Amino acid sequence: MRPDRRQVRRTTHKAVLNMAINSFFSTSVLGMRSQALALEVVGTNVSNIQSGGYRRGDTTFATVLSKNIGGSTDNNGTIPNYYQRISQQGQIQASARNLDVAISGTGFFVTNTTLDQSGQQVYTRDGSFNLSAENPFTVTDPDTGTTYLSSEAYIVDKNGNYLLGYAREADGTFPTTGALVPIRVDQNAFSDAGQATSLADLVLNLPSEGEIINDHLAAISALNSGANAPEGIEDYTIDFIDSLGNRKFARLNFTKSSTNDWEVSASYQGTPVTKVDEIQIGGTLERNDQYTIGISDIGTVSYSVSTGDTLSDVTNALIAAFNADTDLSAEATATAGTTAGTIVITGATADEVYTVTASTTNGSPTPQESLVTVGGTVAQGKVYNVVIDGTTVSYTAGAGDTITDVRNNLVTNINAAAPPNTIVTASNGAGTGEIVLTGVTDGDDFTLSSNVDVPQQDTITIGTPTAFEAGDTYDVNVNGTVVTYTTLGTETSVADIRNGLIAQINANGTINAFATASAGATAGQILLTNTTAGGTHTTIVTPNDNGTASGIAISVATTIANGPDPDTTAIADALTEAAATPNQVNTADVTTTRASGGGYVTTAVTQLAFTGDGQAGVEVGGTLTSPDPITLTFAFPASGSTAASTASFDLDVAGLTQFSAPFTPKAYDRNGFEAAELESVTFDSEGHVVGQFANGTGVRLYKIPLARFPNENGLEAINGMSFVESAESGEAVIETVDANGTASFLPFAHELSNVSLTDEFTKMIQTQVAYNSSANAFRTQDEMLELLNQMKR
C-alpha cells in the first residue's frame, strides 16, 4: 500500500523542525568557542611582540554540517583552525651586543641541547646569544708560573642550547658539508692560534730606464753589508707570518739585467743584532725646561728641569723614567752614555724595527719658591722674624705655644701684611713647622731671611729644707722690687714653696709688667722670663730661715741672655726653586749608531721578463710575462727565547709592470696572522664567528650554517621560541648562506617577532564583534525556545 503523501510531508516537516530546534544553541556555542580561541591566539601574539624569534599564529574557521534533510542541515556552526606563520620574517632591531646576529631571509640557527650533541637538534631564529662556562680546568701562566682556574666557553642561545657551526680548516677555509661542532670561543682555545703566510700579492712598477747591474748577488751582498752598493738597486720590504706565528720581515731586491729583464731575490736577517740609538741632550738648563724621549707609536717620557740640575741629573731622570715605563722597556733599554748628556737606547730584541725620538721645549715662566722651617724649642716671649724683601713679619710665642702654633700664626701674619703679601703667598708646607713662600709674579724673585729673638731668662732654684716650718721667708728682688713668700708650715714639698713664690711674683703688678714666673724642669725651679725680646732685668734672691737653722736656700742664675736665639734650628730658610723665565736654546738629537740587522741571508735569484711594448724614446717596457708566482723560502735562526722558525709562501707578481715611471710600490697583501690571545668574538654578514685578538687582528674561527625545511610552517614549536622537526616540516637541509643566496646575516642586530600590533588589534576587534554576535544569537534563541514552550502549554 502506498504511503499517504500528506503523512510523509508531516513526518518530514517534523524532522526538520526537530533538527532546527536541536541546533538552536550548538551553532552559537560553536561560534563563541571558535572566537574565544581566536582571541586567545591574538593575546598570545600581542604578549610576544618583543620576544626574540617568536612566530605568530593565525586562526581560520571552517563550517560544520551534519545531516541534510529536506534542504536543511543539522548542527550548523564553525570550528577554528590554528596555523603557525613561521616562514614570515620578523622585525629586525639594531643591537650593541657583539653576540647578537639576525637572519635576513629564510633559515634557522642550528643548536643542540647537549654539548656532545647526543641531545635533541633544535632550530631557532633568535640570534641573541650568550656564552656558557663548561669543563673547568687549571691553567699555568708561562711567565709567572701562577696557576688559575678557567673554563671552556661556548656560544649558546637563551635556552642554553649550543650553537653549531663548521670549524675552520688548516688552510683557513670552511667546509660546506659535514659534521657541525659546538662553537668554543674561550681564550685558551685560541691563545696560540697563528696562521703562517701561504700566499702574498705584490703590485709595483719597475723603472724601464733603470741602471743595468750584471751581478745581482754581488750588488745585494754589498747592500747587506753596508758597503757602497751600485746604483740601480730597487728594494721593498714585506712582512709575513712564520711557522711559529711570529711576524717577520724580508727585503725584496730588484736589479735590471737587460732591456726587458729583471732579477729579484729576498734578503732577511740570519743572525740578528740589536738596534742602538744615541740621544744627546744639551743647551742651557733652566728651571722648567722639558726634555722628552721615547719611541714612535709606543710612548714618551719627560723630565722638567729643577733649579740646580745638571745634564747628568736630566739624563739620569730620563733613563729611570724610560726603564720604568712598561711599554717602552719592553721595546728597548736606556743607559747612560760615556759623555755628559748622552743616553743610549738599546733594542730589547734584535729584529725589532722602531724609531727613537727626542725633543725639548722651554718651560713657562715660574715664580720663586722658598721654605721657612720653624724648629727647636718654643718658649714664651720668643719672637720669630721672617724678612721678605726687607719687610719683617713677626710672631711672639705665647705660653703653651707649639711649633705648629708658631708656623700657623706666621703664615697668617705674612698673608695679612702688605707688603709682603703683594710679593709672596704663604702656605703650610708638608713637614712640621714648614712654611712655603711662593712668589706672586711668575719670573720674579725675592730675598728671604729669618731669625728668632729671645728674652732674658733667669732660673731661680729653691733648695729643699731640712724641715718644713712656718715663718721661713724667700725674697726675690727684680729690678729693685722685692717679693716675699713666707712659709705657712703646711707645705710638704719644695714644689709647694716654689708654687707659692711664683704666685707672689706674678701677682706683683710692677714685676709682671716686664717679666713672668713659671715652673721649671725640677720641683724647686722657677723660670723668670722677660716679656720683651731683647729686654733685660736683674734678679736677687735671699732666704731667711727664721733663726731656726732649718737649712733653707735659694739661688739665681741667668740661663738665657737676651738677644738672638743661639739655637740654629729655631728657624731656617732655604731657596727651593728660583724664579725662572726659560728662554735659552736647548737641544736633543738622535743618532742611530747601529741599525737592527746584520747577518743577512739572500734567497735564490728569480728572473723576471717583461714585454717590449711601447714606443722607443717615449715608453719602453710593459707587463710581466714570467714567472707567476715566485716561491720564497726562509729559515730563521733562534734568537734569545725565540725558537728557530721557517716560512714559505708564493708571491704573486702578476701585478708587476715595467714602464718609464719611477719605482712605485702600489699594493702588498698577504694571508696569515700572528699568534695572540683571543679577546672577543663577533659575527659577520656571511655567518663567520670572527675572533678579535690582542694584536688587533680579526680571524674567522667558525662558520654558521642555516637549516632550511620543505615546509617551515610545519615545524613543531617548543618552549623558548624554538622548533624541532616534524612530519609536516620535512627534514632539515643544512646550508651556508652563500650556497643559494636566500638569506644573509646581520651582525649587531636582533630579530624580534613577526607580529604586527596593528593587525592583531584589528583581529581583536573583529573577534570581539563576532563573539558578541554569537552571544546575542544564543540569547535570542533561548528566548524563542522559551516562547515555544509557553505556546505548547
PDB file of C-alpha atoms in Angstrom, residues 276-434:
ATOM      1  CA  VAL A 276     121.325  51.010  19.156  1.00  0.00           C
ATOM      2  CA  ASP A 277     120.418  54.711  19.159  1.00  0.00           C
ATOM      3  CA  GLU A 278     122.210  57.522  20.928  1.00  0.00           C
ATOM      4  CA  ILE A 279     120.434  60.602  22.286  1.00  0.00           C
ATOM      5  CA  GLN A 280     122.497  63.705  23.011  1.00  0.00           C
ATOM      6  CA  ILE A 281     120.895  66.441  25.098  1.00  0.00           C
ATOM      7  CA  GLY A 282     122.448  69.855  25.660  1.00  0.00           C
ATOM      8  CA  GLY A 283     121.881  73.584  25.893  1.00  0.00           C
ATOM      9  CA  THR A 284     121.471  75.876  28.869  1.00  0.00           C
ATOM     10  CA  LEU A 285     119.433  74.230  31.598  1.00  0.00           C
ATOM     11  CA  GLU A 286     116.796  76.464  33.134  1.00  0.00           C
ATOM     12  CA  ARG A 287     114.077  75.609  35.573  1.00  0.00           C
ATOM     13  CA  ASN A 288     111.019  74.034  33.879  1.00  0.00           C
ATOM     14  CA  ASP A 289     112.833  73.308  30.600  1.00  0.00           C
ATOM     15  CA  GLN A 290     111.373  69.995  29.471  1.00  0.00           C
ATOM     16  CA  TYR A 291     113.242  67.128  27.807  1.00  0.00           C
ATOM     17  CA  THR A 292     111.288  64.273  26.213  1.00  0.00           C
ATOM     18  CA  ILE A 293     112.492  60.920  24.834  1.00  0.00           C
ATOM     19  CA  GLY A 294     110.583  57.896  23.565  1.00  0.00           C
ATOM     20  CA  ILE A 295     109.802  55.538  20.713  1.00  0.00           C
ATOM     21  CA  SER A 296     107.350  56.372  17.930  1.00  0.00           C
ATOM     22  CA  ASP A 297     103.970  54.637  18.223  1.00  0.00           C
ATOM     23  CA  ILE A 298     104.954  53.331  21.690  1.00  0.00           C
ATOM     24  CA  GLY A 299     105.162  56.321  24.004  1.00  0.00           C
ATOM     25  CA  THR A 300     107.336  59.018  25.568  1.00  0.00           C
ATOM     26  CA  VAL A 301     108.641  60.080  28.981  1.00  0.00           C
ATOM     27  CA  SER A 302     109.573  63.615  30.047  1.00  0.00           C
ATOM     28  CA  TYR A 303     111.537  65.448  32.721  1.00  0.00           C
ATOM     29  CA  SER A 304     111.212  69.094  33.781  1.00  0.00           C
ATOM     30  CA  VAL A 305     114.436  70.762  34.890  1.00  0.00           C
ATOM     31  CA  SER A 306     114.649  71.916  38.511  1.00  0.00           C
ATOM     32  CA  THR A 307     116.874  74.622  39.956  1.00  0.00           C
ATOM     33  CA  GLY A 308     120.456  73.434  40.127  1.00  0.00           C
ATOM     34  CA  ASP A 309     120.014  70.444  37.789  1.00  0.00           C
ATOM     35  CA  THR A 310     122.978  69.330  35.678  1.00  0.00           C
ATOM     36  CA  LEU A 311     122.976  67.377  32.422  1.00  0.00           C
ATOM     37  CA  SER A 312     123.667  64.237  34.441  1.00  0.00           C
ATOM     38  CA  ASP A 313     120.604  64.901  36.602  1.00  0.00           C
ATOM     39  CA  VAL A 314     118.437  65.260  33.496  1.00  0.00           C
ATOM     40  CA  THR A 315     119.795  62.164  31.727  1.00  0.00           C
ATOM     41  CA  ASN A 316     119.557  60.034  34.877  1.00  0.00           C
ATOM     42  CA  ALA A 317     115.936  61.093  35.401  1.00  0.00           C
ATOM     43  CA  LEU A 318     115.038  60.352  31.759  1.00  0.00           C
ATOM     44  CA  ILE A 319     116.776  56.959  31.879  1.00  0.00           C
ATOM     45  CA  ALA A 320     114.914  55.997  35.064  1.00  0.00           C
ATOM     46  CA  ALA A 321     111.552  57.100  33.616  1.00  0.00           C
ATOM     47  CA  PHE A 322     112.180  55.289  30.304  1.00  0.00           C
ATOM     48  CA  ASN A 323     113.057  51.985  32.003  1.00  0.00           C
ATOM     49  CA  ALA A 324     110.115  52.295  34.422  1.00  0.00           C
ATOM     50  CA  ASP A 325     107.646  52.590  31.542  1.00  0.00           C
ATOM     51  CA  THR A 326     106.470  49.035  30.817  1.00  0.00           C
ATOM     52  CA  ASP A 327     105.681  49.709  27.162  1.00  0.00           C
ATOM     53  CA  LEU A 328     108.996  51.415  26.391  1.00  0.00           C
ATOM     54  CA  SER A 329     111.130  48.986  28.411  1.00  0.00           C
ATOM     55  CA  ALA A 330     109.535  46.076  26.573  1.00  0.00           C
ATOM     56  CA  GLU A 331     110.913  47.556  23.353  1.00  0.00           C
ATOM     57  CA  ALA A 332     114.326  48.852  24.486  1.00  0.00           C
ATOM     58  CA  THR A 333     116.560  49.704  27.461  1.00  0.00           C
ATOM     59  CA  ALA A 334     118.000  53.130  28.278  1.00  0.00           C
ATOM     60  CA  THR A 335     121.504  53.538  29.757  1.00  0.00           C
ATOM     61  CA  ALA A 336     123.906  56.437  30.320  1.00  0.00           C
ATOM     62  CA  GLY A 337     126.444  57.136  27.580  1.00  0.00           C
ATOM     63  CA  THR A 338     130.142  57.800  28.066  1.00  0.00           C
ATOM     64  CA  THR A 339     129.789  61.581  27.786  1.00  0.00           C
ATOM     65  CA  ALA A 340     127.648  64.008  29.745  1.00  0.00           C
ATOM     66  CA  GLY A 341     124.107  64.335  28.414  1.00  0.00           C
ATOM     67  CA  THR A 342     124.246  61.092  26.407  1.00  0.00           C
ATOM     68  CA  ILE A 343     121.570  58.392  26.617  1.00  0.00           C
ATOM     69  CA  VAL A 344     121.983  55.049  24.803  1.00  0.00           C
ATOM     70  CA  ILE A 345     118.787  53.226  23.717  1.00  0.00           C
ATOM     71  CA  THR A 346     119.391  49.515  23.025  1.00  0.00           C
ATOM     72  CA  GLY A 347     116.674  47.338  21.497  1.00  0.00           C
ATOM     73  CA  ALA A 348     115.283  44.506  23.593  1.00  0.00           C
ATOM     74  CA  THR A 349     115.214  42.088  20.648  1.00  0.00           C
ATOM     75  CA  ALA A 350     117.398  42.005  17.608  1.00  0.00           C
ATOM     76  CA  ASP A 351     114.745  42.027  14.912  1.00  0.00           C
ATOM     77  CA  GLU A 352     112.753  44.985  16.274  1.00  0.00           C
ATOM     78  CA  VAL A 353     112.343  47.957  13.947  1.00  0.00           C
ATOM     79  CA  TYR A 354     111.418  51.205  15.670  1.00  0.00           C
ATOM     80  CA  THR A 355     112.238  54.921  15.716  1.00  0.00           C
ATOM     81  CA  VAL A 356     113.702  56.662  18.768  1.00  0.00           C
ATOM     82  CA  THR A 357     112.522  60.248  19.331  1.00  0.00           C
ATOM     83  CA  ALA A 358     113.868  63.124  21.432  1.00  0.00           C
ATOM     84  CA  SER A 359     112.758  66.721  21.825  1.00  0.00           C
ATOM     85  CA  THR A 360     112.984  69.680  24.197  1.00  0.00           C
ATOM     86  CA  THR A 361     110.847  72.724  24.944  1.00  0.00           C
ATOM     87  CA  ASN A 362     111.442  75.822  27.027  1.00  0.00           C
ATOM     88  CA  GLY A 363     109.352  75.871  30.181  1.00  0.00           C
ATOM     89  CA  SER A 364     106.865  78.584  31.023  1.00  0.00           C
ATOM     90  CA  PRO A 365     107.910  81.350  33.476  1.00  0.00           C
ATOM     91  CA  THR A 366     107.609  80.306  37.122  1.00  0.00           C
ATOM     92  CA  PRO A 367     107.804  82.140  40.459  1.00  0.00           C
ATOM     93  CA  GLN A 368     110.403  81.687  43.169  1.00  0.00           C
ATOM     94  CA  GLU A 369     109.592  79.170  45.860  1.00  0.00           C
ATOM     95  CA  SER A 370     111.316  79.230  49.273  1.00  0.00           C
ATOM     96  CA  LEU A 371     110.897  77.306  52.503  1.00  0.00           C
ATOM     97  CA  VAL A 372     110.948  78.621  56.079  1.00  0.00           C
ATOM     98  CA  THR A 373     111.134  75.941  58.775  1.00  0.00           C
ATOM     99  CA  VAL A 374     110.269  76.603  62.429  1.00  0.00           C
ATOM    100  CA  GLY A 375     112.030  74.238  64.836  1.00  0.00           C
ATOM    101  CA  GLY A 376     113.886  73.997  68.120  1.00  0.00           C
ATOM    102  CA  THR A 377     112.229  74.683  71.464  1.00  0.00           C
ATOM    103  CA  VAL A 378     109.322  77.092  71.536  1.00  0.00           C
ATOM    104  CA  ALA A 379     109.310  79.362  74.623  1.00  0.00           C
ATOM    105  CA  GLN A 380     107.074  82.190  75.695  1.00  0.00           C
ATOM    106  CA  GLY A 381     108.430  85.522  74.565  1.00  0.00           C
ATOM    107  CA  LYS A 382     110.484  84.226  71.673  1.00  0.00           C
ATOM    108  CA  VAL A 383     109.998  86.455  68.656  1.00  0.00           C
ATOM    109  CA  TYR A 384     110.061  84.662  65.271  1.00  0.00           C
ATOM    110  CA  ASN A 385     111.003  87.015  62.420  1.00  0.00           C
ATOM    111  CA  VAL A 386     110.699  86.436  58.641  1.00  0.00           C
ATOM    112  CA  VAL A 387     112.229  89.165  56.457  1.00  0.00           C
ATOM    113  CA  ILE A 388     110.886  89.314  52.851  1.00  0.00           C
ATOM    114  CA  ASP A 389     112.433  91.874  50.513  1.00  0.00           C
ATOM    115  CA  GLY A 390     113.401  93.938  53.603  1.00  0.00           C
ATOM    116  CA  THR A 391     109.989  93.800  55.306  1.00  0.00           C
ATOM    117  CA  THR A 392     109.915  91.960  58.647  1.00  0.00           C
ATOM    118  CA  VAL A 393     106.899  89.920  59.713  1.00  0.00           C
ATOM    119  CA  SER A 394     106.993  88.656  63.337  1.00  0.00           C
ATOM    120  CA  TYR A 395     105.151  86.472  65.787  1.00  0.00           C
ATOM    121  CA  THR A 396     105.815  86.380  69.561  1.00  0.00           C
ATOM    122  CA  ALA A 397     105.269  82.953  71.117  1.00  0.00           C
ATOM    123  CA  GLY A 398     102.797  82.778  73.925  1.00  0.00           C
ATOM    124  CA  ALA A 399     102.586  80.426  76.870  1.00  0.00           C
ATOM    125  CA  GLY A 400     101.966  76.859  75.711  1.00  0.00           C
ATOM    126  CA  ASP A 401     102.562  77.557  72.007  1.00  0.00           C
ATOM    127  CA  THR A 402     103.821  74.689  69.862  1.00  0.00           C
ATOM    128  CA  ILE A 403     105.861  74.727  66.647  1.00  0.00           C
ATOM    129  CA  THR A 404     102.607  74.322  64.714  1.00  0.00           C
ATOM    130  CA  ASP A 405     101.092  77.334  66.514  1.00  0.00           C
ATOM    131  CA  VAL A 406     104.106  79.459  65.599  1.00  0.00           C
ATOM    132  CA  ARG A 407     104.017  78.260  61.984  1.00  0.00           C
ATOM    133  CA  ASN A 408     100.286  78.924  61.591  1.00  0.00           C
ATOM    134  CA  ASN A 409     100.499  82.410  63.095  1.00  0.00           C
ATOM    135  CA  LEU A 410     103.461  83.338  60.882  1.00  0.00           C
ATOM    136  CA  VAL A 411     101.516  82.207  57.777  1.00  0.00           C
ATOM    137  CA  THR A 412      98.540  84.326  58.842  1.00  0.00           C
ATOM    138  CA  ASN A 413     100.707  87.380  59.581  1.00  0.00           C
ATOM    139  CA  ILE A 414     102.612  87.140  56.261  1.00  0.00           C
ATOM    140  CA  ASN A 415      99.421  86.892  54.226  1.00  0.00           C
ATOM    141  CA  ALA A 416      97.865  89.788  56.172  1.00  0.00           C
ATOM    142  CA  ALA A 417     100.780  92.232  55.794  1.00  0.00           C
ATOM    143  CA  ALA A 418     101.075  94.445  52.724  1.00  0.00           C
ATOM    144  CA  PRO A 419     103.824  94.095  51.776  1.00  0.00           C
ATOM    145  CA  PRO A 420     104.899  91.276  51.756  1.00  0.00           C
ATOM    146  CA  ASN A 421     101.567  89.763  50.645  1.00  0.00           C
ATOM    147  CA  THR A 422     101.998  91.620  47.334  1.00  0.00           C
ATOM    148  CA  ILE A 423     105.290  89.775  46.857  1.00  0.00           C
ATOM    149  CA  VAL A 424     104.640  86.265  48.201  1.00  0.00           C
ATOM    150  CA  THR A 425     101.886  83.942  49.293  1.00  0.00           C
ATOM    151  CA  ALA A 426     102.477  81.862  52.428  1.00  0.00           C
ATOM    152  CA  SER A 427     101.056  78.379  52.932  1.00  0.00           C
ATOM    153  CA  ASN A 428     101.621  75.389  55.194  1.00  0.00           C
ATOM    154  CA  GLY A 429     104.291  73.000  53.995  1.00  0.00           C
ATOM    155  CA  ALA A 430     104.246  69.223  54.127  1.00  0.00           C
ATOM    156  CA  GLY A 431     106.565  68.911  57.126  1.00  0.00           C
ATOM    157  CA  THR A 432     106.207  70.014  60.733  1.00  0.00           C
ATOM    158  CA  GLY A 433     106.789  73.757  61.061  1.00  0.00           C
ATOM    159  CA  GLU A 434     107.248  74.283  57.297  1.00  0.00           C
TER     160      GLU A 434
END
